[in-house]
Amino acid sequence: MGFLEALKEIIPTERVSTNETILQQHSSDESYHTPHLPDVVLYPENTEEVSQIVKLAGEWEVPVVSYGLGTSLEGSMIPHNGGIMIDFTLMNKIIEVRPEDFLVKIQPGVTRTQLEKELRKYGLFFPVDPGADATLGGMAATNASGTTSVKYGIMRDNVRDLEVVLPNGNVIHTGNLAAKSSSGYHLNGLFVGSEGTLGCFTELTLKVHGIPEHNMAGRAAFDTIDHAVEAVINVLQAGIPVARVELVDEQSMRQINAFSDTDYKEVPTLFFEFHGNEAGLEQDVVFTKEIIEDCNCREFAFESDTAGRNRLWEARHNAAYAYLHGNPGKKQMVTDVCLPISELAGAIKDARDAVDSSGLLGGIVGHVGDGNYHILLMVDTENPEDIKKANVVNERIVQYALTRGGTCTGEHGVGIGKQKYQRQEHGGALDVMQAIKATIDPKGLFNPGKVVDIKS
Amino acid sequence: MGFLEALKEIIPTERVSTNETILQQHSSDESYHTPHLPDVVLYPENTEEVSQIVKLAGEWEVPVVSYGLGTSLEGSMIPHNGGIMIDFTLMNKIIEVRPEDFLVKIQPGVTRTQLEKELRKYGLFFPVDPGADATLGGMAATNASGTTSVKYGIMRDNVRDLEVVLPNGNVIHTGNLAAKSSSGYHLNGLFVGSEGTLGCFTELTLKVHGIPEHNMAGRAAFDTIDHAVEAVINVLQAGIPVARVELVDEQSMRQINAFSDTDYKEVPTLFFEFHGNEAGLEQDVVFTKEIIEDCNCREFAFESDTAGRNRLWEARHNAAYAYLHGNPGKKQMVTDVCLPISELAGAIKDARDAVDSSGLLGGIVGHVGDGNYHILLMVDTENPEDIKKANVVNERIVQYALTRGGTCTGEHGVGIGKQKYQRQEHGGALDVMQAIKATIDPKGLFNPGKVVDIKS
């Protein structure tokens, strides 16, 4: 009996696909990385099926890659060694909302907007918002974050428990339902961000938050990026609890205006959001205005109504798509470093210089409250020269960050693109990571070649 | 050449002690757990010395235990297998404060109050406050937390990077200086809370916070604990961002009044603190008052001046010492479970019943915003009956928590006391923890018998 036949013994034929179109759909993500077909795509419906699939894969020594919606920007789920692709689309139930405990238990295929809709009924929301409508399983796998992390933390901060099918087929829970614990080693933190290299997530318990009583949003326009970054540092120094603070450079403002039909000033701009009670917010906003005016802010426009606020954040959210839309036929290479905030202004200046020298079109957007920024570089992936230029820019940006206490990836994950920086970034700690990988996945079958590349 | 002579080759004789009094001082903590002498106490001055000590210990297969100030409540650093005790007293430098980055780099022997004093010069503070004036190295080792975690998180949330000497003597860094990262596996989280079983911390980079513009504190007195817990749940549900909310039962209020010379009502009481801007706090306080009055709050007293606020929190901080002072000759067994907050009222009711049935004197204090509470049980450690009764109470409390999604230790660590619950709490995840321990410390020399007990 062949492997496919053995698979069909444990999962119904209609949920085992080797259809060329299906394989194609699971061969790439939203990045510029080279696609690769899996050998077969499976659609399990429950943990038990995942466990059986994994055990069988272990016996046959076939690679196993998990798939959410394919929104990775670093090739995290491209199956370069082929094998099984486990698509979690059918495991998309919201299992339980516990409003008193600020918890929700879900299956990994639940998407961000699906969760948002359900939680709204309880006056709750899940804060981590990477922009794309990713699955929560995928967001946990890459330790995603986004615009609100400066206040609410990243995925790792908001995962209370994971049910994981280990490479040996055993099912474990990495946490519990309590708000804190000093018991055992912190497996939650280890598995979040492991990009499918240590097992498959089959259930997630997430921390959720009350929808803030009030929120206010605004745009602050500056002459230079330096002034904008200085303003962010001063606002944070003053202890003003911003919920979001995003930097968008003038190139990106131009793309946004064209795509979103807005008429924002096309200059370096900060997008702010504040959450809290009404009186507190009013005081925060007055104080923020004072601080940023001292940093040569040209215009500070508050959106007081919901429509204006939504328009503002939708425009910011669509920045990446705006570039794609404005440059048909091109794909994006998105850089993703994060630095201590005192190094941010220098980093962005150097990055702008790198982009300009490359001759590529590229703009800056950034979660500057965390010291994380992206360069959206438009490349023609058919043109090796473009790829080469983009790689030069990325290399310079990463080196700038790594030599100043930063990281090569703030939120997109290692995938394929950041593999080559792992030794430089982690030094001897990479040996510990490799030892952990080898002990949990001794055959090296789980998402081989990603995060921690070991020869099995 | 014997082991001691070999040690003196790498660390000066005056920093190698086998003096009986010194050994005695390093044989116990603040708990009721049985003391045990180490064979030798070492006082290294830098990372290189620690690395050499560790390598030598590996060659001679001698156990290695790290020592901060001995404030553990679960016997985490009692060297039950003897061996080397590394005392970090001399590694107590504050290496660098980076105010713009909200970071501080310190050696592990720095104490909480030492750090507080230094940070105050910059308008900053480190929020994690377990009560005792522990070392930061020790606090990271047990993943300590305390009264402010409901707002600022626990140790694990506030450790950005650790320098660790691994059991093989190699020195690694577990993180970096960036506010977030999706690079590699999350070793920060793994090492925080590992209680010295995976290596020695020789440097910590911690996240610090701006001293809040304003803070307000108050006491709310209730007829019953049920009403007090209900009030906490409702305040959190309303999204009011409390900085601390502590429950103190009537027995504990009595001890506090006697010890701290206060005249607070001797009824179940919540201690509140709010941090923010003035206008926001005023609104928060009004709203809180409304909510808790609906929960049968008898008296809500705000301390508007600094002196009153300090007196309030000092009284709360000294609750444990108040019991010891009021019961000379006795020691404390402190329980430490944490549950989802919806289970808290039931848990505390059951715990009170357990204490009353035992005949022991015991009171409840709790970080109720996190679902974490302690029973301070007064025991005569010379009397086996007392120990037996206390164990019965603890067992019942832990079982109540574990069967309701909670944890056996919210913040005190596993040490010796919570060892026996590890399999029940973690199930198959304990196998993963044991595998990690075995791969990082294959000879099982680092704090043997703690957290993850494996036979080497």
PDB file of C-alpha atoms in Angstrom, chain A residues 34 57 79 82 207 223 261 265 278 286 295 338 362 373 390 398 426-427 451:
ATOM      1  CA  THR A  34       9.952  30.884  -5.113  1.00  0.00           C
ATOM      2  CA  ALA A  57       4.006  11.003   8.122  1.00  0.00           C
ATOM      3  CA  PRO A  79       6.788  23.425   1.137  1.00  0.00           C
ATOM      4  CA  GLY A  82       7.221  18.774  -0.804  1.00  0.00           C
ATOM      5  CA  LYS A 207      -6.603  36.568  25.687  1.00  0.00           C
ATOM      6  CA  ASP A 223       8.349  68.035   7.080  1.00  0.00           C
ATOM      7  CA  ASP A 261      -9.233  58.143  -2.753  1.00  0.00           C
ATOM      8  CA  LYS A 265      -0.987  65.685   2.758  1.00  0.00           C
ATOM      9  CA  GLU A 278     -13.308  60.249  27.504  1.00  0.00           C
ATOM     10  CA  VAL A 286      -4.009  67.914  24.227  1.00  0.00           C
ATOM     11  CA  CYS A 295       8.714  68.650  16.934  1.00  0.00           C
ATOM     12  CA  CYS A 338      12.906  46.112  14.611  1.00  0.00           C
ATOM     13  CA  GLY A 362       9.933  51.747  -2.242  1.00  0.00           C
ATOM     14  CA  TYR A 373       9.322  49.484  10.298  1.00  0.00           C
ATOM     15  CA  ALA A 390      16.096  44.317  -3.459  1.00  0.00           C
ATOM     16  CA  VAL A 398      19.180  43.983   8.344  1.00  0.00           C
ATOM     17  CA  HIS A 426      21.395  34.522  17.841  1.00  0.00           C
ATOM     18  CA  GLY A 427      25.032  33.396  18.060  1.00  0.00           C
ATOM     19  CA  VAL A 451      13.460  29.008  11.373  1.00  0.00           C
TER      20      VAL A 451
END
